[in-house]
Structures are given as structure tokens and as C-alpha cells.
Amino acid sequence: ERPMSRRIFISAVSKELQSYRKLVSESLRKRGYIPVDQEIFNLTDQEIVHLLKDKLAPCEAVVCLIGHRYGAEPSKPLDGFPRRSFTQLEYIFARAMTEPRPKHISLFLTTDQTPLDHPHDEPDELRELQRTYRAEVTRDRNWRAFNDAKELRAEIAELRFPWEQSAE
């Protein structure tokens, strides 16, 4: 199967990591993949949740860029979920999608050295929610840190998806 038919969702808080998301998109496109990401404007919470699930469903892999910003969130937590930002929900939804097969999820976290696109502060409450989330995703999952665009570009170049393994 040609990689061109494979879609890879790129998740990131736009204000903080937009340039990094663009870098990942370009890198994956050069490798023949179809990058998918979601900029959300003027939609209701319900519409956004449906849109995220619709965008994620056809993707075979998800690349999560996780910074220190919490980002936008639903006006109230979704039923059955603690308080989550839309970007966190992309990861949660992707993990829950197991048909026809589980999605391959790659986690890339910023460090305190990573230059951010718009490093303005969020309220302490949101920063704490994001700190908790970062601790949660890094606890027992495979993840990599990146200090800058050059390191992230190298990580994406080395990133191997399950369907690429069999070709070796």
C-alpha cells in the first residue's frame, strides 16, 4: 500500500505550537503521507467534538505535540470525562478508536527550552490541568522530548509507523 493513502493526524495547541505542527505536516507530506490537523473556528462544543472524531477516524496514526499550554476547552466537561482541552481530547479520542485497528500514537513533548510561538501565560488553573495531563501521558507511554524545531524535525524523520516496519 502506498503511503500516500495514509492519513496522519497532527494534534497541538495552535497558539503555542503552530509552527511545529506546520513542520511536522511538511515532514510527513515529504514522506508521502496526508497530514490532517484541526484549526477550530466559530463552532459549538458539540460540533467541535463531532469534527474531531470525524477528522481522527480515517487517520491511521496520530502525532501529538504536547506543550505547556492547555488551550481551548468545551464550555463544560464532556459527559464521562474530567475537564479536558480540545487538544487533550484529540489524544483521548484517538486512544479510544480501536477499529479496524488501534491508531499508532506518537507523543512529542516540549521542554522548558523549547521556543514557543506565543508563550503568553494562561491562568494557573489551566497550567495545572496541562501539567497533570503531561504527567498522565508520560507516565507509562512511549514519548520523546524536543528542545527546538531542529530536534523535532530529526525525531519526525526517524519516526517509524507500524506499516513501515514490515518493509524492512
XYZ file of N, CA, C and O in Angstrom:
672
model
N 0.847 -1.191 0.000
C 0.000 0.000 0.000
C 0.889 1.250 0.000
O 1.833 1.341 0.762
N 0.577 2.162 -0.885
C 1.361 3.407 -0.952
C 1.086 4.257 0.281
O -0.043 4.344 0.730
N 2.123 4.929 0.823
C 1.883 5.778 1.992
C 0.922 6.920 1.664
O 0.237 7.424 2.530
N 0.843 7.323 0.396
C 0.021 8.464 0.007
C -1.422 8.305 0.485
O -2.112 9.288 0.690
N -1.878 7.068 0.620
C -3.268 6.880 1.032
C -3.410 6.913 2.554
O -4.509 6.814 3.072
N -2.312 7.047 3.261
C -2.370 7.018 4.724
C -2.422 8.429 5.300
O -1.613 9.269 4.970
N -3.394 8.613 6.201
C -3.587 9.919 6.844
C -3.018 9.886 8.255
O -3.210 8.915 8.971
N -2.363 10.980 8.621
C -1.788 11.087 9.968
C -2.269 12.395 10.584
O -2.051 13.471 10.024
N -2.949 12.266 11.714
C -3.495 13.434 12.412
C -2.397 14.075 13.249
O -1.646 13.383 13.930
N -2.306 15.395 13.199
C -1.309 16.122 13.996
C -2.041 16.987 15.011
O -2.791 17.882 14.650
N -1.827 16.688 16.274
C -2.515 17.359 17.371
C -1.565 18.316 18.079
O -0.438 17.945 18.403
N -2.019 19.566 18.301
C -1.200 20.555 19.011
C -2.066 21.747 19.396
O -3.046 22.039 18.714
N -1.704 22.421 20.475
C -2.354 23.690 20.826
C -1.806 24.734 19.848
O -0.612 25.024 19.847
N -2.674 25.262 19.000
C -2.245 26.132 17.898
C -1.439 27.337 18.339
O -0.373 27.614 17.785
N -1.940 28.078 19.322
C -1.265 29.322 19.710
C 0.180 29.065 20.103
O 1.060 29.851 19.819
N 0.414 27.954 20.761
C 1.738 27.659 21.309
C 2.648 26.962 20.291
O 3.854 27.217 20.254
N 2.081 26.062 19.486
C 2.907 25.140 18.695
C 2.584 25.108 17.201
O 2.915 24.137 16.523
N 1.956 26.155 16.689
C 1.544 26.157 15.283
C 2.712 25.933 14.317
O 2.603 25.163 13.372
N 3.848 26.578 14.556
C 4.990 26.423 13.648
C 5.528 24.988 13.684
O 5.972 24.459 12.669
N 5.453 24.346 14.847
C 5.918 22.959 14.973
C 4.950 22.008 14.268
O 5.367 21.042 13.647
N 3.658 22.311 14.368
C 2.663 21.488 13.676
C 2.895 21.584 12.165
O 2.840 20.586 11.458
N 3.197 22.794 11.698
C 3.461 23.007 10.270
C 4.700 22.216 9.850
O 4.722 21.567 8.793
N 5.735 22.240 10.667
C 6.961 21.491 10.394
C 6.656 19.992 10.282
O 7.128 19.324 9.358
N 5.861 19.459 11.214
C 5.508 18.029 11.183
C 4.701 17.730 9.918
O 4.953 16.737 9.231
N 3.745 18.600 9.583
C 2.940 18.426 8.360
C 3.830 18.336 7.132
O 3.678 17.435 6.308
N 4.768 19.288 7.014
C 5.660 19.313 5.854
C 6.533 18.061 5.804
O 6.714 17.464 4.744
N 7.063 17.652 6.962
C 7.917 16.459 7.014
C 7.155 15.208 6.595
O 7.668 14.386 5.834
N 5.930 15.072 7.088
C 5.128 13.891 6.752
C 4.695 13.918 5.284
O 4.686 12.890 4.615
N 4.377 15.112 4.786
C 3.982 15.241 3.372
C 5.149 14.824 2.468
O 4.942 14.113 1.486
N 6.372 15.210 2.836
C 7.563 14.821 2.055
C 7.729 13.308 2.037
O 8.300 12.769 1.089
N 7.256 12.659 3.082
C 7.354 11.191 3.153
C 6.174 10.525 2.455
O 6.063 9.305 2.462
N 5.280 11.321 1.878
C 4.179 10.764 1.109
C 2.886 10.565 1.878
O 1.959 9.934 1.383
N 2.809 11.105 3.097
C 1.595 10.965 3.894
C 0.666 12.159 3.714
O 1.085 13.208 3.215
N -0.557 11.999 4.144
C -1.533 13.091 4.123
C -1.692 13.582 5.558
O -2.320 12.917 6.389
N -1.097 14.741 5.889
C -1.253 15.269 7.240
C -2.653 15.852 7.428
O -3.193 16.491 6.527
N -3.232 15.614 8.594
C -4.558 16.121 8.924
C -4.436 16.866 10.242
O -3.871 16.342 11.194
N -4.929 18.104 10.296
C -4.963 18.768 11.596
C -6.232 19.592 11.676
O -6.980 19.687 10.717
N -6.467 20.125 12.845
C -7.732 20.798 13.039
C -7.564 22.166 13.649
O -7.195 22.287 14.790
N -7.837 23.175 12.858
C -7.961 24.533 13.391
C -9.466 24.728 13.580
O -10.240 24.451 12.673
N -9.848 25.177 14.738
C -11.276 25.265 15.053
C -11.706 26.718 15.184
O -11.134 27.460 15.972
N -12.694 27.099 14.398
C -13.199 28.466 14.482
C -14.719 28.466 14.525
O -15.367 27.835 13.693
N -15.286 29.207 15.457
C -16.724 29.505 15.484
C -17.645 28.290 15.381
O -18.590 28.296 14.615
N -17.346 27.256 16.132
C -18.223 26.085 16.172
C -18.675 25.868 17.608
O -17.993 26.264 18.543
N -19.810 25.198 17.767
C -20.259 24.850 19.116
C -19.407 23.685 19.629
O -18.772 22.981 18.840
N -19.428 23.463 20.935
C -18.683 22.341 21.537
C -19.041 21.030 20.852
O -18.176 20.231 20.510
N -20.337 20.802 20.667
C -20.819 19.555 20.082
C -20.278 19.403 18.660
O -19.832 18.328 18.269
N -20.320 20.493 17.891
C -19.812 20.455 16.512
C -18.316 20.150 16.503
O -17.832 19.387 15.672
N -17.589 20.743 17.448
C -16.138 20.523 17.513
C -15.840 19.059 17.838
O -15.004 18.429 17.187
N -16.536 18.503 18.810
C -16.327 17.101 19.195
C -16.590 16.180 18.001
O -15.793 15.288 17.699
N -17.694 16.421 17.282
C -18.003 15.597 16.093
C -16.931 15.772 15.024
O -16.489 14.801 14.410
N -16.510 17.017 14.809
C -15.485 17.310 13.811
C -14.176 16.593 14.147
O -13.553 15.976 13.276
N -13.754 16.657 15.421
C -12.515 15.992 15.828
C -12.600 14.492 15.571
O -11.680 13.894 15.014
N -13.706 13.892 15.973
C -13.866 12.442 15.769
C -13.890 12.101 14.276
O -13.278 11.114 13.857
N -14.565 12.950 13.477
C -14.617 12.722 12.024
C -13.240 12.857 11.380
O -12.910 12.137 10.445
N -12.443 13.809 11.863
C -11.093 14.016 11.317
C -10.162 12.881 11.747
O -9.306 12.452 10.983
N -10.319 12.416 12.990
C -9.447 11.356 13.518
C -9.760 9.989 12.917
O -8.844 9.198 12.669
N -11.031 9.702 12.696
C -11.462 8.354 12.301
C -10.681 7.758 11.123
O -10.208 6.627 11.215
N -10.510 8.481 9.999
C -9.807 7.869 8.859
C -8.283 7.864 8.998
O -7.595 7.318 8.145
N -7.752 8.445 10.062
C -6.301 8.510 10.241
C -5.781 7.205 10.837
O -6.415 6.608 11.697
N -4.614 6.792 10.360
C -4.023 5.555 10.875
C -3.037 5.811 12.004
O -2.639 4.899 12.710
N -2.641 7.077 12.125
C -1.689 7.427 13.177
C -1.991 8.842 13.648
O -2.651 9.616 12.941
N -1.503 9.143 14.850
C -1.673 10.476 15.427
C -0.323 10.903 15.998
O 0.327 10.134 16.707
N 0.091 12.109 15.644
C 1.295 12.705 16.218
C 0.817 13.812 17.144
O 0.177 14.763 16.701
N 1.086 13.660 18.442
C 0.672 14.654 19.435
C 1.874 15.503 19.830
O 2.866 14.972 20.325
N 1.763 16.805 19.597
C 2.769 17.752 20.071
C 2.205 18.337 21.350
O 1.147 18.969 21.335
N 2.876 18.106 22.459
C 2.329 18.482 23.756
C 3.235 19.503 24.427
O 4.378 19.207 24.760
N 2.693 20.696 24.597
C 3.438 21.771 25.232
C 2.938 22.021 26.635
O 2.384 21.127 27.285
N 3.114 23.258 27.086
C 2.708 23.623 28.446
C 1.381 24.364 28.479
O 0.875 24.660 29.552
N 0.823 24.678 27.319
C -0.448 25.394 27.263
C -1.608 24.424 27.170
O -1.547 23.430 26.463
N -2.657 24.760 27.873
C -3.866 23.944 27.921
C -4.703 24.166 26.660
O -5.223 23.232 26.071
N -4.838 25.416 26.245
C -5.597 25.715 25.034
C -7.091 25.817 25.282
O -7.545 25.896 26.427
N -7.860 25.810 24.204
C -9.320 25.965 24.276
C -9.968 24.701 24.831
O -9.442 23.596 24.660
N -11.112 24.877 25.472
C -11.820 23.735 26.049
C -13.319 23.882 25.827
O -13.814 24.979 25.590
N -14.046 22.758 25.927
C -15.516 22.846 25.859
C -16.034 23.720 27.000
O -15.382 23.839 28.038
N -17.205 24.316 26.818
C -17.776 25.199 27.846
C -18.061 24.449 29.144
O -18.038 25.023 30.213
N -18.322 23.138 29.034
C -18.424 22.291 30.222
C -17.817 20.939 29.868
O -17.816 20.563 28.695
N -17.283 20.214 30.863
C -16.666 18.914 30.537
C -17.645 17.988 29.812
O -18.841 18.017 30.082
N -17.134 17.193 28.885
C -17.972 16.234 28.170
C -18.442 15.169 29.156
O -17.721 14.835 30.097
N -19.612 14.625 28.916
C -20.141 13.575 29.787
C -19.142 12.435 29.905
O -18.614 11.954 28.904
N -18.856 12.033 31.112
C -17.962 10.907 31.358
C -16.487 11.261 31.336
O -15.642 10.386 31.447
N -16.158 12.545 31.184
C -14.762 12.964 31.132
C -14.497 14.014 32.195
O -15.362 14.832 32.489
N -13.272 14.021 32.734
C -12.885 15.163 33.569
C -12.705 16.373 32.639
O -12.826 16.245 31.424
N -12.379 17.491 33.180
C -12.149 18.695 32.378
C -10.968 18.449 31.436
O -9.895 18.034 31.871
N -11.171 18.671 30.139
C -10.140 18.432 29.124
C -10.188 19.525 28.071
O -11.258 19.980 27.700
N -9.019 19.891 27.548
C -8.984 20.824 26.419
C -9.312 20.025 25.148
O -9.236 18.797 25.136
N -9.633 20.746 24.078
C -9.910 20.053 22.816
C -8.678 19.276 22.343
O -8.799 18.168 21.825
N -7.494 19.835 22.545
C -6.269 19.155 22.125
C -6.059 17.876 22.935
O -5.671 16.842 22.385
N -6.334 17.916 24.230
C -6.245 16.699 25.048
C -7.263 15.675 24.570
O -6.966 14.473 24.516
N -8.452 16.137 24.208
C -9.498 15.221 23.734
C -9.077 14.518 22.434
O -9.433 13.358 22.224
N -8.304 15.196 21.593
C -7.836 14.545 20.358
C -7.063 13.277 20.711
O -7.266 12.223 20.109
N -6.190 13.378 21.705
C -5.411 12.219 22.154
C -6.319 11.151 22.773
O -6.210 9.967 22.445
N -7.233 11.581 23.651
C -8.144 10.649 24.330
C -9.017 9.912 23.303
O -9.176 8.689 23.363
N -9.589 10.658 22.356
C -10.436 10.046 21.321
C -9.614 9.071 20.470
O -10.076 7.968 20.159
N -8.406 9.472 20.091
C -7.558 8.614 19.251
C -7.256 7.294 19.970
O -7.305 6.223 19.361
N -6.958 7.365 21.262
C -6.676 6.131 22.030
C -7.878 5.212 22.093
O -7.732 3.999 22.163
N -9.071 5.818 22.091
C -10.295 5.021 22.216
C -10.709 4.376 20.893
O -11.514 3.452 20.875
N -10.165 4.865 19.781
C -10.534 4.331 18.464
C -9.695 3.094 18.167
O -8.506 3.207 17.901
N -10.324 1.930 18.202
C -9.563 0.700 18.015
C -10.002 -0.087 16.784
O -9.436 -1.129 16.486
N -11.007 0.402 16.083
C -11.481 -0.290 14.873
C -11.100 0.507 13.644
O -11.229 1.730 13.657
N -10.626 -0.088 12.567
C -10.387 -1.531 12.407
C -9.150 -2.008 13.170
O -8.974 -3.178 13.389
N -8.280 -1.064 13.591
C -7.122 -1.418 14.415
C -6.774 -0.193 15.248
O -7.126 0.917 14.878
N -6.092 -0.381 16.369
C -5.729 0.793 17.183
C -4.872 1.768 16.376
O -4.093 1.354 15.522
N -5.020 3.033 16.674
C -4.220 4.052 15.990
C -2.814 4.072 16.594
O -2.640 3.919 17.796
N -1.825 4.263 15.741
C -0.454 4.424 16.218
C -0.333 5.862 16.720
O -0.582 6.803 15.969
N 0.025 6.037 17.987
C 0.103 7.380 18.567
C 1.542 7.676 18.979
O 2.166 6.891 19.691
N 2.059 8.805 18.495
C 3.410 9.246 18.842
C 3.299 10.541 19.634
O 2.599 11.462 19.223
N 3.995 10.588 20.769
C 3.934 11.758 21.645
C 5.271 12.490 21.637
O 6.317 11.886 21.875
N 5.219 13.796 21.361
C 6.411 14.641 21.371
C 6.142 15.813 22.297
O 5.223 16.598 22.065
N 6.935 15.923 23.355
C 6.717 16.962 24.353
C 7.779 18.047 24.299
O 8.961 17.749 24.133
N 7.325 19.286 24.472
C 8.256 20.398 24.564
C 9.014 20.285 25.884
O 8.563 19.608 26.812
N 10.147 20.956 25.944
C 10.899 21.067 27.196
C 10.805 22.530 27.638
O 10.215 23.357 26.929
N 11.423 22.846 28.750
C 11.439 24.248 29.194
C 12.285 25.110 28.253
O 12.166 26.325 28.248
N 13.134 24.478 27.434
C 13.987 25.209 26.491
C 13.302 25.462 25.137
O 13.776 26.270 24.350
N 12.234 24.740 24.834
C 11.608 24.845 23.512
C 11.052 26.247 23.278
O 10.200 26.698 24.044
N 11.524 26.949 22.224
C 10.940 28.260 21.918
C 9.504 28.074 21.426
O 9.261 27.225 20.574
N 8.581 28.843 21.974
C 7.164 28.681 21.629
C 6.699 29.820 20.734
O 7.257 30.914 20.757
N 5.665 29.558 19.945
C 5.154 30.570 19.024
C 4.579 31.773 19.764
O 4.872 32.903 19.430
N 3.728 31.510 20.731
C 3.114 32.580 21.531
C 3.149 32.142 22.984
O 2.178 31.580 23.480
N 4.266 32.397 23.664
C 4.434 31.854 25.012
C 3.694 32.631 26.101
O 4.131 32.659 27.220
N 2.561 33.260 25.768
C 1.913 34.036 26.839
C 1.254 33.115 27.867
O 0.898 31.991 27.563
N 1.161 33.641 29.051
C 0.687 32.841 30.177
C -0.801 32.540 30.122
O -1.584 33.300 29.581
N -1.148 31.424 30.711
C -2.542 31.058 30.936
C -2.757 31.133 32.441
O -1.797 31.095 33.210
N -4.014 31.193 32.871
C -4.274 31.176 34.322
C -3.666 29.919 34.977
O -3.570 28.872 34.349
N -3.280 30.047 36.243
C -2.665 28.926 36.974
C -3.500 27.659 36.909
O -2.968 26.562 36.789
N -4.813 27.821 36.989
C -5.720 26.672 36.957
C -5.535 25.868 35.664
O -5.462 24.633 35.687
N -5.433 26.554 34.521
C -5.251 25.868 33.238
C -3.849 25.267 33.137
O -3.673 24.166 32.626
N -2.861 25.996 33.643
C -1.487 25.472 33.625
C -1.405 24.173 34.435
O -0.720 23.232 34.060
N -2.124 24.136 35.555
C -2.132 22.945 36.410
C -2.822 21.779 35.701
O -2.344 20.637 35.764
N -3.922 22.049 35.006
C -4.606 20.999 34.241
C -3.666 20.422 33.176
O -3.643 19.212 32.945
N -2.891 21.281 32.523
C -1.960 20.817 31.488
C -0.790 20.062 32.109
O -0.350 19.047 31.569
N -0.301 20.524 33.268
C 0.778 19.806 33.970
C 0.321 18.381 34.304
O 1.060 17.420 34.111
N -0.900 18.262 34.814
C -1.460 16.954 35.164
C -1.548 16.054 33.930
O -1.201 14.876 33.973
N -2.000 16.639 32.825
C -2.122 15.893 31.566
C -0.742 15.416 31.082
O -0.582 14.256 30.695
N 0.254 16.302 31.116
C 1.607 15.918 30.689
C 2.126 14.758 31.543
O 2.717 13.811 31.026
N 1.881 14.827 32.844
C 2.315 13.755 33.750
C 1.597 12.453 33.399
O 2.194 11.372 33.392
N 0.316 12.572 33.067
C -0.507 11.407 32.728
C -0.003 10.727 31.448
O 0.181 9.512 31.426
N 0.246 11.492 30.390
C 0.650 10.864 29.125
C 2.079 10.357 29.145
O 2.417 9.451 28.391
N 2.919 10.919 30.002
C 4.313 10.468 30.025
C 4.552 9.357 31.037
O 5.607 8.742 31.023
N 3.586 9.078 31.880
C 3.789 8.115 32.960
C 4.281 6.768 32.453
O 5.300 6.273 32.874
N 3.533 6.163 31.535
C 3.936 4.816 31.137
C 3.840 4.631 29.631
O 3.685 3.543 29.136
N 3.896 5.730 28.884
C 3.813 5.608 27.441
C 5.120 6.050 26.810
O 5.906 6.778 27.390
N 5.302 5.620 25.591
C 6.490 5.966 24.841
C 6.370 7.410 24.350
O 5.413 7.738 23.667
N 7.315 8.258 24.697
C 7.281 9.646 24.251
C 8.691 10.166 24.090
O 9.641 9.565 24.582
N 8.829 11.264 23.351
C 10.128 11.893 23.135
C 9.995 13.383 23.427
O 8.954 13.962 23.175
N 11.066 13.975 23.920
C 11.086 15.421 24.160
C 11.823 16.097 23.013
O 12.669 15.479 22.371
N 11.477 17.365 22.746
C 12.233 18.132 21.754
C 12.477 19.541 22.281
O 11.617 20.149 22.878
N 13.714 20.032 22.065
C 14.117 21.363 22.539
C 13.880 22.455 21.506
O 13.825 23.629 21.855
N 13.796 22.069 20.225
C 13.633 23.079 19.180
C 13.181 22.420 17.883
O 13.022 21.195 17.815
N 12.998 23.245 16.854
C 12.495 22.762 15.563
C 13.449 21.734 14.946
O 13.014 20.730 14.385
N 14.747 21.956 15.091
C 15.727 21.036 14.511
C 15.587 19.639 15.135
O 15.597 18.629 14.430
N 15.446 19.589 16.446
C 15.286 18.286 17.126
C 13.975 17.620 16.732
O 13.932 16.413 16.524
N 12.899 18.404 16.634
C 11.617 17.807 16.254
C 11.694 17.267 14.826
O 11.217 16.164 14.559
N 12.327 18.023 13.925
C 12.471 17.569 12.528
C 13.223 16.233 12.503
O 12.828 15.306 11.785
N 14.274 16.100 13.303
C 15.053 14.857 13.361
C 14.198 13.711 13.922
O 14.245 12.588 13.412
N 13.413 14.003 14.957
C 12.535 12.973 15.555
C 11.515 12.472 14.524
O 11.264 11.281 14.419
N 10.924 13.397 13.779
C 9.909 13.022 12.782
C 10.555 12.227 11.648
O 9.978 11.264 11.147
N 11.772 12.594 11.278
C 12.495 11.858 10.229
C 12.744 10.410 10.658
O 12.697 9.497 9.833
N 13.002 10.218 11.953
C 13.283 8.868 12.469
C 12.021 8.098 12.855
O 12.085 6.894 13.105
N 10.902 8.795 12.921
C 9.644 8.168 13.339
C 9.251 7.068 12.364
O 9.209 7.286 11.155
N 8.998 5.873 12.891
C 8.572 4.745 12.063
C 7.179 4.317 12.492
O 6.915 4.156 13.681
N 6.320 4.127 11.502
C 4.964 3.667 11.763
C 4.926 2.156 11.601
O 5.778 1.584 10.909
N 3.962 1.482 12.235
C 3.914 0.011 12.191
C 3.963 -0.560 10.773
O 4.625 -1.560 10.529
N 3.294 0.083 9.828
C 3.261 -0.438 8.462
C 4.604 -0.259 7.747
O 4.864 -0.899 6.758
N 5.480 0.605 8.265
C 6.801 0.773 7.663
C 7.751 -0.313 8.158
O 8.685 -0.681 7.448
N 7.533 -0.830 9.345
C 8.398 -1.854 9.931
C 8.491 -3.079 9.014
O 9.541 -3.619 8.801
N 7.340 -3.492 8.495
C 7.286 -4.739 7.725
C 8.077 -4.636 6.419
O 8.454 -5.633 5.844
N 8.335 -3.403 5.969
C 9.057 -3.224 4.704
C 10.566 -3.425 4.868
O 11.284 -3.608 3.917
N 11.034 -3.407 6.126
C 12.482 -3.501 6.347
C 12.999 -4.907 6.134
O 12.334 -5.870 6.400
